[in-house]
Amino acid sequence: MSRPRVVIFPGLTPASEWEMMAGATMDIALAARACGDEAEYRIQAERAEAYHQEAEKMVALMVTVEDANLAEPAAELLPWL
């Protein structure tokens, strides 16, 4: 019996990278706020939220399968998602 594997569809950025970008962007937002630039803070905070949402989408697209061959039919669902 083989162990289940997590398959990430080719061409998609792993969720952890999106979360790292969200964290770094939020750091920029907080630095802008500390300097009194509320407009830049809002822009960067919105960008950080968008990165976080991309990470959540990425996690939703990860599929656990017992056989890696099952990932190919699952890839057909991407346009539908």
PDB file of C-alpha atoms in Angstrom:
ATOM      1  CA  MET A   1       0.000   0.000   0.000  1.00  0.00           C
ATOM      2  CA  SER A   2       1.500   3.304  -1.065  1.00  0.00           C
ATOM      3  CA  ARG A   3       1.339   6.458   1.018  1.00  0.00           C
ATOM      4  CA  PRO A   4      -0.919   9.282  -0.192  1.00  0.00           C
ATOM      5  CA  ARG A   5       0.969  12.113  -1.837  1.00  0.00           C
ATOM      6  CA  VAL A   6       0.186  15.799  -2.215  1.00  0.00           C
ATOM      7  CA  VAL A   7       0.212  16.872  -5.828  1.00  0.00           C
ATOM      8  CA  ILE A   8       0.596  20.536  -6.750  1.00  0.00           C
ATOM      9  CA  PHE A   9      -0.480  21.423 -10.256  1.00  0.00           C
ATOM     10  CA  PRO A  10       2.438  22.493 -12.488  1.00  0.00           C
ATOM     11  CA  GLY A  11       2.969  26.209 -12.968  1.00  0.00           C
ATOM     12  CA  LEU A  12       1.384  27.285  -9.697  1.00  0.00           C
ATOM     13  CA  THR A  13       3.362  29.025  -6.948  1.00  0.00           C
ATOM     14  CA  PRO A  14       3.350  27.081  -3.676  1.00  0.00           C
ATOM     15  CA  ALA A  15       1.200  28.607  -0.956  1.00  0.00           C
ATOM     16  CA  SER A  16       4.182  29.176   1.318  1.00  0.00           C
ATOM     17  CA  GLU A  17       5.754  31.527  -1.241  1.00  0.00           C
ATOM     18  CA  TRP A  18       2.527  33.532  -1.477  1.00  0.00           C
ATOM     19  CA  GLU A  19       2.451  33.757   2.327  1.00  0.00           C
ATOM     20  CA  MET A  20       6.079  34.931   2.423  1.00  0.00           C
ATOM     21  CA  MET A  21       5.239  37.665  -0.104  1.00  0.00           C
ATOM     22  CA  ALA A  22       2.204  38.631   1.977  1.00  0.00           C
ATOM     23  CA  GLY A  23       4.334  38.910   5.110  1.00  0.00           C
ATOM     24  CA  ALA A  24       7.050  40.956   3.421  1.00  0.00           C
ATOM     25  CA  THR A  25       4.465  43.263   1.853  1.00  0.00           C
ATOM     26  CA  MET A  26       2.767  43.760   5.210  1.00  0.00           C
ATOM     27  CA  ASP A  27       6.157  44.709   6.683  1.00  0.00           C
ATOM     28  CA  ILE A  28       6.401  47.410   4.006  1.00  0.00           C
ATOM     29  CA  ALA A  29       2.866  48.543   4.836  1.00  0.00           C
ATOM     30  CA  LEU A  30       3.668  48.824   8.549  1.00  0.00           C
ATOM     31  CA  ALA A  31       6.865  50.752   7.805  1.00  0.00           C
ATOM     32  CA  ALA A  32       4.855  53.188   5.669  1.00  0.00           C
ATOM     33  CA  ARG A  33       2.363  53.650   8.496  1.00  0.00           C
ATOM     34  CA  ALA A  34       5.188  54.239  10.969  1.00  0.00           C
ATOM     35  CA  CYS A  35       6.442  57.010   8.660  1.00  0.00           C
ATOM     36  CA  GLY A  36       2.960  58.540   8.584  1.00  0.00           C
ATOM     37  CA  ASP A  37       2.113  57.534   5.011  1.00  0.00           C
ATOM     38  CA  GLU A  38      -1.429  56.167   5.374  1.00  0.00           C
ATOM     39  CA  ALA A  39      -2.044  56.068   1.614  1.00  0.00           C
ATOM     40  CA  GLU A  40       0.972  53.821   1.028  1.00  0.00           C
ATOM     41  CA  TYR A  41      -0.028  51.734   4.040  1.00  0.00           C
ATOM     42  CA  ARG A  42      -3.471  51.058   2.509  1.00  0.00           C
ATOM     43  CA  ILE A  43      -1.989  50.173  -0.882  1.00  0.00           C
ATOM     44  CA  GLN A  44       0.522  47.733   0.598  1.00  0.00           C
ATOM     45  CA  ALA A  45      -1.978  46.232   3.064  1.00  0.00           C
ATOM     46  CA  GLU A  46      -4.404  45.534   0.193  1.00  0.00           C
ATOM     47  CA  ARG A  47      -1.579  43.940  -1.778  1.00  0.00           C
ATOM     48  CA  ALA A  48      -0.644  41.777   1.225  1.00  0.00           C
ATOM     49  CA  GLU A  49      -4.264  40.645   1.537  1.00  0.00           C
ATOM     50  CA  ALA A  50      -4.336  39.736  -2.170  1.00  0.00           C
ATOM     51  CA  TYR A  51      -1.194  37.615  -1.720  1.00  0.00           C
ATOM     52  CA  HIS A  52      -2.777  35.907   1.281  1.00  0.00           C
ATOM     53  CA  GLN A  53      -5.895  35.131  -0.778  1.00  0.00           C
ATOM     54  CA  GLU A  54      -3.698  33.611  -3.495  1.00  0.00           C
ATOM     55  CA  ALA A  55      -2.135  31.363  -0.856  1.00  0.00           C
ATOM     56  CA  GLU A  56      -5.587  30.225   0.236  1.00  0.00           C
ATOM     57  CA  LYS A  57      -6.509  29.439  -3.380  1.00  0.00           C
ATOM     58  CA  MET A  58      -3.283  27.473  -3.740  1.00  0.00           C
ATOM     59  CA  VAL A  59      -4.072  25.354  -0.715  1.00  0.00           C
ATOM     60  CA  ALA A  60      -7.533  24.667  -2.137  1.00  0.00           C
ATOM     61  CA  LEU A  61      -5.952  23.416  -5.378  1.00  0.00           C
ATOM     62  CA  MET A  62      -3.681  20.932  -3.662  1.00  0.00           C
ATOM     63  CA  VAL A  63      -5.013  17.428  -4.035  1.00  0.00           C
ATOM     64  CA  THR A  64      -4.064  14.383  -2.001  1.00  0.00           C
ATOM     65  CA  VAL A  65      -3.948  11.296  -4.156  1.00  0.00           C
ATOM     66  CA  GLU A  66      -2.654   7.753  -3.752  1.00  0.00           C
ATOM     67  CA  ASP A  67      -1.483   7.571  -7.343  1.00  0.00           C
ATOM     68  CA  ALA A  68       0.248  10.544  -8.993  1.00  0.00           C
ATOM     69  CA  ASN A  69      -1.454   9.593 -12.268  1.00  0.00           C
ATOM     70  CA  LEU A  70      -4.735  10.821 -10.801  1.00  0.00           C
ATOM     71  CA  ALA A  71      -3.373  14.376 -10.881  1.00  0.00           C
ATOM     72  CA  GLU A  72      -3.642  14.522 -14.675  1.00  0.00           C
ATOM     73  CA  PRO A  73      -7.453  14.173 -14.805  1.00  0.00           C
ATOM     74  CA  ALA A  74      -7.722  16.547 -11.839  1.00  0.00           C
ATOM     75  CA  ALA A  75      -5.820  19.212 -13.799  1.00  0.00           C
ATOM     76  CA  GLU A  76      -8.787  19.353 -16.186  1.00  0.00           C
ATOM     77  CA  LEU A  77     -10.786  20.915 -13.343  1.00  0.00           C
ATOM     78  CA  LEU A  78      -8.564  24.009 -13.126  1.00  0.00           C
ATOM     79  CA  PRO A  79     -10.573  26.108 -15.624  1.00  0.00           C
ATOM     80  CA  TRP A  80     -13.727  25.188 -13.738  1.00  0.00           C
ATOM     81  CA  LEU A  81     -12.320  26.283 -10.366  1.00  0.00           C
TER      82      LEU A  81
END
